[in-house]
Structure formats: structure tokens, C-alpha cells
Amino acid sequence: MKLYSTNLKAEEVSFEAALITGLAPDKGLYMPKELPVFSEDELMALKDEPYPEIAFQILKRILVGEIDEESLKKITYDAYNYDVPLEEIDGNTYIMRLDRGPTASFKDFAARMMARLMQYYLSKENKKLTILTATSGDTGSAVAHAFYGLDNIKVIVLFPETEVSDRQRKQMTTLNKNISAIAIDGKFDDCQAMVKEAFADEELKHLNLSSANSINIGRLVPQTLYYFYSYLKLRNLPEEIIFSIPSGNFGNMMGCLLAKNMGLPVKKILTSVNENDEVPIFLNTGKYEKIEPSRNSLSNAMNVGHPSNLARLIAIYGGVMDENGTIHKMPDMDKLRNDIVSISVTDEETKATVKDFYENKNILIEPHGAVGIKGLLDYRKNTGDDTLAVTLETAHPAKFPAEVSSIIGIDPEPPQSLKEIESKEEKMDFLDTDYENFKEYLKEKLA
Ligand SMILES: *Cc1c(COP(=O)(O)O)cnc(C)c1O
């Protein structure tokens, strides 16, 4: 497996190298040059297998030559030891609940796999590294949990102090050991910018920094797997399917697009956003403008004004976008618009969807999942397309108790993993958005 950088100015690397470095040296994002394409027979042979086996069989082909099969199988079964429920809404609409991992968000799928792959490569070479990650809430906790207690890896998580929920924060600040959390007096985009600057800083090279954000290819590859899984449980080749994905940094939707390019018959990818509508505007007009600062919407894990995976999306369609969001070569917009639909959902619509599902269908969802559902309902209304669709619930409703209870008046019962952290002691550091302060902090902390 060879990977290239979306800025096209860095050398091609192996999966291991891309996984360990995160960002390419030219500040581009790594993308696989080629992916395996699964035949109808190959996919259908997996139909009755459980999640970890489907995951292993797909990964085995993607990572051919990068890891021995026995280790990969062990890692995959160890990472995916929880349920992936598909809940029927009506005959042709399902909710895939990706919230049964240890931190109750879909980010567990990527983080757990990536941590185990990194550990595999590092321990083989007896190396150590530090993961720096910026989070709008759920990445940080999923990454912290995924790496918790590993010998070769330290984790430093930056989060916007006032933009994460109490539970999200506690998931990052109550672990300790090899995990440090920093509350930043700023927004998610500030956290992301500080992390990116640290990666590019020659003076910090000796610290062996790596990323675990959705910019890491190791996050993207595992996010292809649940699309295969849900398709196989609900459809038979060559029937088509629609996925509706509530999106922020567009890593989740990139997983779907890669799955499509590996032979999964995905008719449309609906990638709905909250009031941060830079991508729907780009698809409509062909003009891209970041939203700075990003807007504070109810679905706070999707408050992203410049999605980091956009450069990858554009690369797949033959364009080039640099790390600042400037497009140097336009992608094939007709093809892009044919495959992908992006709708902006307001907070009012999000609330109305949570309420409607709870009161009229007895189905509990949280604001992120509601954005995906509303996107699907609008798409169906606008097009009349009633192809079977799977809409993703990306977090457990109990991760957003204040938001959910303000809409429907009930406090969702937390899963066991979330209950345990309530009484634990929190430890964190505080910093402003000044990069030089952050740099000093890193030098001291990692000395
Ligand atoms: C991160 C996150 C998203 C957005 O996923 P992206 O891959 O960044 O588009 C959606 N919902 C929840 C709950 C999240 O934590």
C-alpha cells in the first residue's frame, strides 16, 4: 500500500510511515494511491460473518504486505468487542448506532484500531512517540481511551474549554497515566491550528510527535468497515444503498467514499452538516470559504469551519486543495455532485427531529444523529428517492444530557462506561491560544 500527499509535494510512503507521522511533510494529507476492489462474490461470502470478521477480511486486503495476518486478526477482534446495532425505523430506513464503544461515540471505531496498529509498529521497532490531538469533544476521549496505558505512547489532548460537555471533558481528564488534557481558552479551530503548527515546527522534531486526528490515515481506514458491515447485513449485491452521515471534519464520510471506491454499491452519500455550511455552499457554488470562527451549533462535535478532510475529498475527484483551504486545481464537480449531497440543518430542525423521533416513533437520538436523519428526510422529499438508507447515530444520547433533556425533558440513561467516570478526580492544564506558550509546555512536559 503506497500513500501520496494531497499537496503532491512529498514522497510516497508506506502505511506504517503514514500512520506514525500523521501529516505529510508538505502539510498535505496522506491518501492511498490504490485500494483493493472487492468483487460481488468476495463481499457476499462475508454476509453472515460477525463485525470483527468482516472488519478483518476487509482490512487484510487493504493492508496487504503491511502487517502479518495473525497480528491483524488479533488486533481487529480485540478492537471490535462491542455491538453495532442496526435499528429499523421503517422498511427502508435504518439507524446504525455507532455508540457502543468505551467512550460511546463512533470515534472509538477508528481510535481503537489506530492505537493497536501504532502499538504494533512501535513495539516491533522499540520506538516511542507522543500523540497530539485537538478535539471538539469526542475525538479526544476516544483517542485517550484507545491509547490509555500503552507503554510506547503518550497522549496530549487539546480541547476548547467552554465547548465540550461535562461528560466529554471528564472522559479526557480522569484517565491520567500516559494521558494529559489541556483546556484551551479558544475554539476547536484554535486547538487544531496549534497542533498543526507543532507538527510543522522543526524545533520540536526531536519530540517525535504524531497525530491521531482525522488527518491520520489510520483513522480513516477503520471508518470504511461499518459501511461494509451494514450493507452486508441489510442488502445483497448489486443492490444499492444510501448512507446519511452527520459530518464535521468529514472523516466519517471519507470512510464511506473509500468503501464506495472499493466496490460497495453506494448510490448517494448524504453528508449533512449543522449551521457550519461551508461544504454545502461549496457544492452548490464551486466556491470554498472557511467559516472563521466556526459557528456554535447544538451538535458541537461538528462545529468545524474548515474541515480537515476536505483536501482528501477534493483529491479523490482529481483536484488539489492545500492546508489553508485554497483550491489549486478544481475537482470534477459534476462527478462530486452526483455522488455526494450535503445539506445544512439548523439547530431548530435538529431539535424538532429529536423531538419527533422520541414522541412519535419512541426512538431516542441525540443532536448529531438528528442532523443525519434530517438530511436524509430532506433528500427523500426533494428527490423522491426511496432507496434503502442507513443513517448513522454517531454518539450515545447520554453524552449530551443537557441538550437532549432540554428538547424532550428526559435525562438519557448513561451506559456503564459513562457512569464510571462521574466520581473520578479530574486533572488538566490550562493554556491560551498563543502557540509559543504551547510550545514551551510541550518542551517541558516531554523533556
Ligand atoms: C466527530 C463527530 C462527528 C463528525 O465526524 P467527522 O468525521 O468529523 O465528520 C459527528 N458526530 C459526533 C458525535 C462526533 O463526535
CSV table of C-alpha atoms and ligand atoms in Angstrom, one decimal:
chain,number,residue,atom,x,y,z
A,1,MET,CA,0.0,0.0,0.0
A,2,LYS,CA,1.5,3.3,-1.1
A,3,LEU,CA,0.3,6.7,0.1
A,4,TYR,CA,0.7,10.1,-1.5
A,5,SER,CA,0.2,13.6,0.0
A,6,THR,CA,-2.7,15.7,-1.2
A,7,ASN,CA,-0.3,18.6,-1.6
A,8,LEU,CA,1.6,16.4,-4.1
A,9,LYS,CA,5.0,17.7,-2.9
A,10,ALA,CA,6.0,14.9,-0.6
A,11,GLU,CA,7.4,11.4,-1.3
A,12,GLU,CA,5.1,8.4,-1.3
A,13,VAL,CA,5.3,6.4,1.9
A,14,SER,CA,4.2,3.1,3.3
A,15,PHE,CA,1.1,2.7,5.5
A,16,GLU,CA,3.3,2.3,8.6
A,17,ALA,CA,5.2,5.6,7.8
A,18,ALA,CA,1.9,7.5,7.2
A,19,LEU,CA,0.4,6.1,10.3
A,20,ILE,CA,3.3,7.1,12.5
A,21,THR,CA,3.9,10.6,11.0
A,22,GLY,CA,0.2,11.6,10.6
A,23,LEU,CA,0.6,14.8,8.5
A,24,ALA,CA,2.9,14.6,5.4
A,25,PRO,CA,6.0,16.8,5.4
A,26,ASP,CA,4.4,19.2,2.8
A,27,LYS,CA,1.4,19.6,5.2
A,28,GLY,CA,-0.8,17.6,3.0
A,29,LEU,CA,-2.8,14.6,4.0
A,30,TYR,CA,-1.9,11.0,3.1
A,31,MET,CA,-4.1,9.2,0.7
A,32,PRO,CA,-3.9,5.6,-0.6
A,33,LYS,CA,-2.8,5.5,-4.2
A,34,GLU,CA,-4.7,2.4,-4.8
A,35,LEU,CA,-7.3,0.4,-3.0
A,36,PRO,CA,-8.4,-3.1,-3.4
A,37,VAL,CA,-11.7,-3.6,-5.3
A,38,PHE,CA,-13.9,-6.3,-3.9
A,39,SER,CA,-15.9,-8.5,-6.3
A,40,GLU,CA,-19.6,-9.3,-5.7
A,41,ASP,CA,-18.6,-12.9,-4.7
A,42,GLU,CA,-15.9,-11.8,-2.3
A,43,LEU,CA,-18.3,-9.4,-0.5
A,44,MET,CA,-21.2,-11.8,-0.4
A,45,ALA,CA,-19.1,-14.5,1.1
A,46,LEU,CA,-18.8,-12.3,4.2
A,47,LYS,CA,-22.5,-11.8,4.6
A,48,ASP,CA,-23.1,-13.9,7.7
A,49,GLU,CA,-19.9,-13.1,9.5
A,50,PRO,CA,-19.8,-11.0,12.7
A,51,TYR,CA,-18.4,-7.5,12.7
A,52,PRO,CA,-14.8,-8.3,13.7
A,53,GLU,CA,-14.5,-11.0,11.0
A,54,ILE,CA,-15.9,-8.7,8.3
A,55,ALA,CA,-13.6,-6.0,9.5
A,56,PHE,CA,-10.6,-8.3,9.5
A,57,GLN,CA,-11.3,-9.6,6.0
A,58,ILE,CA,-11.6,-6.1,4.5
A,59,LEU,CA,-8.5,-4.8,6.4
A,60,LYS,CA,-6.5,-7.8,5.3
A,61,ARG,CA,-6.9,-6.7,1.7
A,62,ILE,CA,-6.3,-3.0,2.3
A,63,LEU,CA,-3.2,-3.6,4.5
A,64,VAL,CA,-1.7,-6.4,2.4
A,65,GLY,CA,2.1,-6.5,3.0
A,66,GLU,CA,1.8,-4.0,5.9
A,67,ILE,CA,1.1,-6.4,8.8
A,68,ASP,CA,1.0,-10.1,9.2
A,69,GLU,CA,-2.4,-11.7,9.2
A,70,GLU,CA,-2.3,-13.3,12.6
A,71,SER,CA,-1.4,-10.0,14.3
A,72,LEU,CA,-4.1,-8.1,12.3
A,73,LYS,CA,-6.7,-10.6,13.2
A,74,LYS,CA,-5.9,-10.4,16.9
A,75,ILE,CA,-5.9,-6.6,16.8
A,76,THR,CA,-9.2,-6.4,15.0
A,77,TYR,CA,-11.0,-8.8,17.3
A,78,ASP,CA,-9.6,-7.0,20.3
A,79,ALA,CA,-10.6,-3.6,19.0
A,80,TYR,CA,-14.1,-4.5,18.0
A,81,ASN,CA,-15.5,-6.3,21.0
A,82,TYR,CA,-18.8,-4.4,21.2
A,83,ASP,CA,-22.2,-4.4,19.4
A,84,VAL,CA,-23.1,-2.5,16.2
A,85,PRO,CA,-26.9,-2.3,16.3
A,86,LEU,CA,-28.9,-1.6,13.2
A,87,GLU,CA,-32.3,-0.3,14.3
A,88,GLU,CA,-35.2,-0.3,11.9
A,89,ILE,CA,-37.1,2.9,11.5
A,90,ASP,CA,-39.3,1.8,8.7
A,91,GLY,CA,-39.0,-0.8,5.9
A,92,ASN,CA,-36.2,1.1,4.1
A,93,THR,CA,-34.6,3.2,6.7
A,94,TYR,CA,-32.2,2.0,9.4
A,95,ILE,CA,-30.2,3.7,12.2
A,96,MET,CA,-26.7,2.3,12.7
A,97,ARG,CA,-25.8,3.0,16.2
A,98,LEU,CA,-22.0,3.5,16.4
A,99,ASP,CA,-22.1,4.4,20.1
A,100,ARG,CA,-21.4,1.1,21.9
A,101,GLY,CA,-17.7,1.5,22.3
A,102,PRO,CA,-15.9,2.5,25.6
A,103,THR,CA,-16.5,6.3,25.0
A,104,ALA,CA,-19.9,5.9,23.4
A,105,SER,CA,-19.1,7.7,20.1
A,106,PHE,CA,-18.3,6.4,16.6
A,107,LYS,CA,-14.7,7.7,17.1
A,108,ASP,CA,-14.0,4.5,19.1
A,109,PHE,CA,-14.0,2.5,15.9
A,110,ALA,CA,-11.1,4.4,14.4
A,111,ALA,CA,-9.2,5.2,17.6
A,112,ARG,CA,-9.1,1.7,18.9
A,113,MET,CA,-7.9,0.3,15.7
A,114,MET,CA,-5.3,3.0,15.1
A,115,ALA,CA,-3.9,2.7,18.7
A,116,ARG,CA,-3.4,-1.0,18.3
A,117,LEU,CA,-1.8,-0.7,14.9
A,118,MET,CA,0.6,2.0,16.2
A,119,GLN,CA,1.5,-0.1,19.2
A,120,TYR,CA,2.2,-3.0,16.8
A,121,TYR,CA,4.7,-1.0,14.7
A,122,LEU,CA,6.3,0.9,17.6
A,123,SER,CA,6.9,-2.2,19.8
A,124,LYS,CA,8.4,-4.0,16.8
A,125,GLU,CA,11.0,-1.3,16.5
A,126,ASN,CA,11.2,-0.4,20.1
A,127,LYS,CA,10.3,3.3,19.5
A,128,LYS,CA,8.3,5.8,21.5
A,129,LEU,CA,6.1,8.7,20.4
A,130,THR,CA,3.7,11.4,21.6
A,131,ILE,CA,0.2,11.8,20.1
A,132,LEU,CA,-1.0,15.4,20.0
A,133,THR,CA,-4.7,15.7,19.2
A,134,ALA,CA,-7.2,18.5,19.0
A,135,THR,CA,-10.7,17.7,19.8
A,136,SER,CA,-14.1,19.3,19.6
A,137,GLY,CA,-15.2,16.7,22.2
A,138,ASP,CA,-15.4,13.1,21.1
A,139,THR,CA,-12.0,12.5,19.4
A,140,GLY,CA,-10.1,13.4,22.5
A,141,SER,CA,-11.9,11.0,24.7
A,142,ALA,CA,-11.9,8.2,22.1
A,143,VAL,CA,-8.2,8.7,21.5
A,144,ALA,CA,-7.3,8.9,25.2
A,145,HIS,CA,-9.1,5.7,26.0
A,146,ALA,CA,-7.8,3.9,22.9
A,147,PHE,CA,-4.1,4.6,24.0
A,148,TYR,CA,-4.6,4.6,27.7
A,149,GLY,CA,-1.9,2.5,29.5
A,150,LEU,CA,0.2,1.8,26.4
A,151,ASP,CA,3.9,1.8,27.2
A,152,ASN,CA,5.3,3.3,24.0
A,153,ILE,CA,2.9,6.2,23.6
A,154,LYS,CA,2.0,9.4,25.4
A,155,VAL,CA,-1.2,11.3,24.6
A,156,ILE,CA,-1.8,15.1,24.9
A,157,VAL,CA,-5.3,16.3,24.1
A,158,LEU,CA,-6.3,19.9,23.5
A,159,PHE,CA,-9.9,20.8,23.8
A,160,PRO,CA,-11.8,24.2,23.7
A,161,GLU,CA,-12.5,24.8,27.4
A,162,THR,CA,-16.1,26.0,27.1
A,163,GLU,CA,-17.2,24.0,24.0
A,164,VAL,CA,-17.2,20.4,25.4
A,165,SER,CA,-19.8,18.9,27.6
A,166,ASP,CA,-19.0,17.9,31.2
A,167,ARG,CA,-19.1,14.3,30.3
A,168,GLN,CA,-16.9,14.7,27.3
A,169,ARG,CA,-14.3,16.6,29.4
A,170,LYS,CA,-14.4,14.0,32.2
A,171,GLN,CA,-13.6,11.3,29.7
A,172,MET,CA,-10.3,13.0,29.0
A,173,THR,CA,-9.4,14.4,32.4
A,174,THR,CA,-10.0,11.4,34.6
A,175,LEU,CA,-7.6,8.9,33.0
A,176,ASN,CA,-4.1,10.2,33.8
A,177,LYS,CA,-1.1,7.8,33.5
A,178,ASN,CA,0.1,8.4,29.9
A,179,ILE,CA,-2.8,10.8,29.1
A,180,SER,CA,-2.6,14.6,29.6
A,181,ALA,CA,-5.5,17.0,28.8
A,182,ILE,CA,-5.2,20.8,28.1
A,183,ALA,CA,-8.2,23.1,28.3
A,184,ILE,CA,-7.7,25.9,25.7
A,185,ASP,CA,-9.2,29.3,26.1
A,186,GLY,CA,-10.4,29.3,22.5
A,187,LYS,CA,-12.3,27.3,19.9
A,188,PHE,CA,-11.8,23.9,18.3
A,189,ASP,CA,-10.2,25.5,15.2
A,190,ASP,CA,-7.6,27.2,17.5
A,191,CYS,CA,-6.8,23.9,19.1
A,192,GLN,CA,-6.4,22.3,15.6
A,193,ALA,CA,-4.2,25.2,14.4
A,194,MET,CA,-1.9,24.8,17.4
A,195,VAL,CA,-1.5,21.1,16.9
A,196,LYS,CA,-0.8,21.6,13.2
A,197,GLU,CA,1.8,24.2,13.9
A,198,ALA,CA,3.6,21.9,16.4
A,199,PHE,CA,3.8,19.2,13.8
A,200,ALA,CA,5.4,21.5,11.3
A,201,ASP,CA,7.8,23.0,13.9
A,202,GLU,CA,11.4,21.9,13.2
A,203,GLU,CA,12.4,22.7,16.8
A,204,LEU,CA,10.0,20.1,18.0
A,205,LYS,CA,11.1,17.3,15.7
A,206,HIS,CA,13.1,15.6,18.4
A,207,LEU,CA,9.9,15.1,20.4
A,208,ASN,CA,8.5,12.5,18.0
A,209,LEU,CA,5.1,14.0,17.7
A,210,SER,CA,2.3,12.3,15.8
A,211,SER,CA,-1.4,13.0,15.3
A,212,ALA,CA,-4.5,11.0,16.0
A,213,ASN,CA,-6.9,13.4,14.4
A,214,SER,CA,-9.0,12.5,11.4
A,215,ILE,CA,-6.0,13.7,9.4
A,216,ASN,CA,-4.3,10.4,10.2
A,217,ILE,CA,-4.9,7.8,7.6
A,218,GLY,CA,-5.0,5.3,10.4
A,219,ARG,CA,-8.3,6.8,11.5
A,220,LEU,CA,-9.8,6.7,8.0
A,221,VAL,CA,-9.2,3.1,7.1
A,222,PRO,CA,-11.2,1.7,10.0
A,223,GLN,CA,-14.0,4.1,9.2
A,224,THR,CA,-14.7,2.2,6.0
A,225,LEU,CA,-15.6,-1.0,7.8
A,226,TYR,CA,-19.0,-0.3,9.3
A,227,TYR,CA,-20.3,0.7,5.8
A,228,PHE,CA,-19.4,-2.8,4.5
A,229,TYR,CA,-20.9,-4.4,7.6
A,230,SER,CA,-24.3,-2.6,7.5
A,231,TYR,CA,-24.5,-3.1,3.7
A,232,LEU,CA,-23.9,-6.9,4.1
A,233,LYS,CA,-26.5,-7.2,6.9
A,234,LEU,CA,-29.2,-5.3,5.0
A,235,ARG,CA,-28.6,-5.7,1.3
A,236,ASN,CA,-27.4,-8.2,-1.4
A,237,LEU,CA,-25.1,-7.2,-4.2
A,238,PRO,CA,-25.6,-5.5,-6.6
A,239,GLU,CA,-28.5,-3.6,-4.8
A,240,GLU,CA,-27.7,0.0,-4.0
A,241,ILE,CA,-27.7,1.7,-0.6
A,242,ILE,CA,-27.7,5.3,0.7
A,243,PHE,CA,-25.7,6.4,3.7
A,244,SER,CA,-26.5,9.5,5.7
A,245,ILE,CA,-23.6,10.8,7.7
A,246,PRO,CA,-23.7,13.7,10.1
A,247,SER,CA,-20.4,15.5,9.4
A,248,GLY,CA,-17.9,17.9,10.8
A,249,ASN,CA,-14.3,17.2,9.7
A,250,PHE,CA,-15.6,14.8,7.0
A,251,GLY,CA,-13.5,11.8,8.2
A,252,ASN,CA,-16.6,9.6,8.6
A,253,MET,CA,-17.9,10.4,5.1
A,254,MET,CA,-14.4,9.8,3.7
A,255,GLY,CA,-14.6,6.3,5.1
A,256,CYS,CA,-17.8,5.8,3.2
A,257,LEU,CA,-16.3,7.2,0.0
A,258,LEU,CA,-13.4,4.9,0.2
A,259,ALA,CA,-15.8,2.0,0.8
A,260,LYS,CA,-17.6,3.0,-2.4
A,261,ASN,CA,-14.4,3.1,-4.3
A,262,MET,CA,-13.6,-0.4,-3.0
A,263,GLY,CA,-16.7,-1.8,-4.7
A,264,LEU,CA,-19.6,-1.1,-2.2
A,265,PRO,CA,-22.6,0.0,-4.3
A,266,VAL,CA,-23.3,3.3,-2.5
A,267,LYS,CA,-25.8,5.2,-4.6
A,268,LYS,CA,-25.5,8.5,-2.6
A,269,ILE,CA,-23.5,9.7,0.3
A,270,LEU,CA,-25.5,12.3,2.2
A,271,THR,CA,-23.2,14.3,4.4
A,272,SER,CA,-25.2,16.6,6.5
A,273,VAL,CA,-23.8,19.4,8.5
A,274,ASN,CA,-25.1,21.8,11.2
A,275,GLU,CA,-25.1,25.6,10.7
A,276,ASN,CA,-21.4,25.4,9.6
A,277,ASP,CA,-22.4,25.2,6.0
A,278,GLU,CA,-19.2,25.8,4.1
A,279,VAL,CA,-19.3,22.4,2.3
A,280,PRO,CA,-23.0,22.7,1.1
A,281,ILE,CA,-22.1,26.1,-0.2
A,282,PHE,CA,-19.0,24.8,-1.9
A,283,LEU,CA,-21.0,22.0,-3.6
A,284,ASN,CA,-23.6,24.5,-4.8
A,285,THR,CA,-21.4,27.3,-6.0
A,286,GLY,CA,-17.9,25.7,-6.6
A,287,LYS,CA,-16.5,28.4,-4.3
A,288,TYR,CA,-15.0,27.5,-1.0
A,289,GLU,CA,-14.8,29.8,2.0
A,290,LYS,CA,-13.9,28.7,5.5
A,291,ILE,CA,-16.1,29.9,8.4
A,292,GLU,CA,-14.0,31.7,10.9
A,293,PRO,CA,-14.6,31.4,13.7
A,294,SER,CA,-16.8,28.3,13.4
A,295,ARG,CA,-20.5,28.7,14.5
A,296,ASN,CA,-21.6,27.2,17.8
A,297,SER,CA,-24.3,24.8,16.9
A,298,LEU,CA,-26.1,22.3,19.1
A,299,SER,CA,-24.2,19.3,17.6
A,300,ASN,CA,-20.9,20.6,19.0
A,301,ALA,CA,-18.7,17.8,17.7
A,302,MET,CA,-19.5,19.1,14.2
A,303,ASN,CA,-18.7,22.8,14.8
A,304,VAL,CA,-16.0,22.9,12.1
A,305,GLY,CA,-15.5,25.9,9.9
A,306,HIS,CA,-12.7,24.3,7.8
A,307,PRO,CA,-13.0,20.5,7.6
A,308,SER,CA,-9.6,18.9,7.6
A,309,ASN,CA,-10.6,16.0,5.3
A,310,LEU,CA,-11.8,18.3,2.5
A,311,ALA,CA,-8.4,18.2,0.8
A,312,ARG,CA,-8.9,14.4,0.6
A,313,LEU,CA,-12.4,14.6,-0.8
A,314,ILE,CA,-11.1,17.0,-3.5
A,315,ALA,CA,-8.1,14.8,-4.2
A,316,ILE,CA,-10.4,11.8,-4.9
A,317,TYR,CA,-12.2,13.9,-7.6
A,318,GLY,CA,-8.9,15.0,-9.2
A,319,GLY,CA,-8.5,18.4,-7.5
A,320,VAL,CA,-5.9,19.9,-5.2
A,321,MET,CA,-6.7,21.9,-2.1
A,322,ASP,CA,-3.9,23.0,0.2
A,323,GLU,CA,-3.9,23.1,4.0
A,324,ASN,CA,-5.2,26.6,4.1
A,325,GLY,CA,-8.3,25.7,2.0
A,326,THR,CA,-7.1,27.3,-1.2
A,327,ILE,CA,-8.0,25.3,-4.2
A,328,HIS,CA,-5.2,25.0,-6.8
A,329,LYS,CA,-7.0,22.7,-9.1
A,330,MET,CA,-10.7,22.2,-9.2
A,331,PRO,CA,-12.1,18.7,-8.7
A,332,ASP,CA,-14.6,17.2,-11.2
A,333,MET,CA,-17.6,19.0,-9.7
A,334,ASP,CA,-20.2,17.1,-11.7
A,335,LYS,CA,-19.0,13.8,-10.5
A,336,LEU,CA,-18.7,15.1,-7.0
A,337,ARG,CA,-22.2,16.4,-7.0
A,338,ASN,CA,-23.5,13.2,-8.4
A,339,ASP,CA,-22.0,11.1,-5.6
A,340,ILE,CA,-22.4,13.4,-2.6
A,341,VAL,CA,-25.2,15.6,-1.3
A,342,SER,CA,-24.6,18.0,1.5
A,343,ILE,CA,-27.3,19.7,3.4
A,344,SER,CA,-27.1,22.2,6.3
A,345,VAL,CA,-29.5,21.5,9.1
A,346,THR,CA,-30.4,24.3,11.6
A,347,ASP,CA,-30.5,23.9,15.3
A,348,GLU,CA,-34.3,24.3,15.2
A,349,GLU,CA,-34.6,21.5,12.7
A,350,THR,CA,-32.3,19.3,14.8
A,351,LYS,CA,-34.3,19.8,17.9
A,352,ALA,CA,-37.6,19.2,16.0
A,353,THR,CA,-36.1,15.9,14.7
A,354,VAL,CA,-35.0,14.7,18.1
A,355,LYS,CA,-38.5,15.5,19.5
A,356,ASP,CA,-40.4,14.0,16.6
A,357,PHE,CA,-38.4,10.7,16.8
A,358,TYR,CA,-38.9,10.5,20.5
A,359,GLU,CA,-42.5,11.4,20.7
A,360,ASN,CA,-43.8,9.8,17.5
A,361,LYS,CA,-41.5,6.8,17.0
A,362,ASN,CA,-40.2,6.1,20.5
A,363,ILE,CA,-36.7,6.3,19.2
A,364,LEU,CA,-34.1,8.2,21.2
A,365,ILE,CA,-31.4,10.0,19.2
A,366,GLU,CA,-29.0,12.9,20.1
A,367,PRO,CA,-28.4,16.1,18.1
A,368,HIS,CA,-25.6,14.7,15.8
A,369,GLY,CA,-27.6,11.7,14.7
A,370,ALA,CA,-30.6,14.0,14.2
A,371,VAL,CA,-28.7,16.1,11.7
A,372,GLY,CA,-28.1,12.9,9.7
A,373,ILE,CA,-31.7,11.9,9.9
A,374,LYS,CA,-33.0,15.3,8.9
A,375,GLY,CA,-30.6,15.3,5.9
A,376,LEU,CA,-32.0,12.0,4.8
A,377,LEU,CA,-35.6,13.1,5.2
A,378,ASP,CA,-35.0,16.3,3.2
A,379,TYR,CA,-33.1,14.3,0.4
A,380,ARG,CA,-36.0,11.9,0.1
A,381,LYS,CA,-38.5,14.8,0.0
A,382,ASN,CA,-36.5,16.7,-2.6
A,383,THR,CA,-35.8,13.7,-4.9
A,384,GLY,CA,-38.4,11.0,-4.2
A,385,ASP,CA,-35.5,8.6,-4.0
A,386,ASP,CA,-36.6,5.8,-1.6
A,387,THR,CA,-33.6,3.5,-1.9
A,388,LEU,CA,-32.8,1.7,1.3
A,389,ALA,CA,-30.8,4.1,3.6
A,390,VAL,CA,-28.7,3.8,6.7
A,391,THR,CA,-28.4,6.9,8.8
A,392,LEU,CA,-25.6,7.0,11.4
A,393,GLU,CA,-26.0,7.8,15.0
A,394,THR,CA,-22.5,8.9,16.0
A,395,ALA,CA,-22.9,9.2,19.7
A,396,HIS,CA,-24.9,7.9,22.6
A,397,PRO,CA,-27.7,10.3,23.7
A,398,ALA,CA,-26.3,10.3,27.2
A,399,LYS,CA,-23.2,12.0,26.0
A,400,PHE,CA,-25.3,15.1,25.5
A,401,PRO,CA,-27.7,15.0,28.5
A,402,ALA,CA,-28.2,18.8,28.7
A,403,GLU,CA,-29.1,19.1,25.0
A,404,VAL,CA,-31.3,16.1,25.0
A,405,SER,CA,-33.2,16.9,28.2
A,406,SER,CA,-33.8,20.5,27.1
A,407,ILE,CA,-35.5,19.1,24.0
A,408,ILE,CA,-37.6,16.1,25.3
A,409,GLY,CA,-37.4,16.6,29.0
A,410,ILE,CA,-35.8,13.4,29.9
A,411,ASP,CA,-32.2,12.7,31.0
A,412,PRO,CA,-31.0,9.7,29.0
A,413,GLU,CA,-29.7,6.7,31.0
A,414,PRO,CA,-25.9,6.6,30.5
A,415,PRO,CA,-24.2,3.4,29.5
A,416,GLN,CA,-21.9,1.8,32.2
A,417,SER,CA,-18.7,3.2,30.6
A,418,LEU,CA,-20.0,6.8,31.1
A,419,LYS,CA,-21.3,6.2,34.7
A,420,GLU,CA,-17.9,5.1,35.9
A,421,ILE,CA,-16.2,8.4,35.3
A,422,GLU,CA,-18.7,10.5,37.3
A,423,SER,CA,-17.0,10.1,40.6
A,424,LYS,CA,-13.3,10.2,39.4
A,425,GLU,CA,-11.0,13.1,40.1
A,426,GLU,CA,-10.2,15.4,37.1
A,427,LYS,CA,-6.7,16.6,36.2
A,428,MET,CA,-6.0,19.1,33.4
A,429,ASP,CA,-3.8,22.0,32.4
A,430,PHE,CA,-4.9,25.4,31.1
A,431,LEU,CA,-3.5,27.4,28.2
A,432,ASP,CA,-4.5,30.3,25.9
A,433,THR,CA,-4.3,30.1,22.1
A,434,ASP,CA,-0.7,31.5,22.0
A,435,TYR,CA,1.4,29.0,20.1
A,436,GLU,CA,4.7,29.9,21.9
A,437,ASN,CA,3.2,29.1,25.3
A,438,PHE,CA,2.0,25.7,23.9
A,439,LYS,CA,5.5,25.1,22.5
A,440,GLU,CA,7.1,25.7,25.9
A,441,TYR,CA,4.6,23.5,27.6
A,442,LEU,CA,5.4,20.6,25.2
A,443,LYS,CA,9.2,21.1,25.7
A,444,GLU,CA,8.8,20.9,29.5
A,445,LYS,CA,6.2,18.2,29.6
A,446,LEU,CA,8.1,15.9,27.2
A,447,ALA,CA,11.7,16.7,28.4
B,1,LIG,C1,-16.7,13.8,15.4
B,1,LIG,C2,-18.1,13.6,15.4
B,1,LIG,C3,-18.9,13.8,14.2
B,1,LIG,C4,-18.3,14.3,12.9
B,1,LIG,O1,-17.4,13.3,12.3
B,1,LIG,P1,-16.4,13.8,11.2
B,1,LIG,O2,-15.7,12.6,10.8
B,1,LIG,O3,-15.5,14.8,11.9
B,1,LIG,O4,-17.2,14.4,10.1
B,1,LIG,C5,-20.2,13.6,14.3
B,1,LIG,N1,-20.8,13.2,15.4
B,1,LIG,C6,-20.2,13.0,16.6
B,1,LIG,C7,-20.9,12.6,17.8
B,1,LIG,C8,-18.8,13.2,16.6
B,1,LIG,O5,-18.1,13.0,17.7
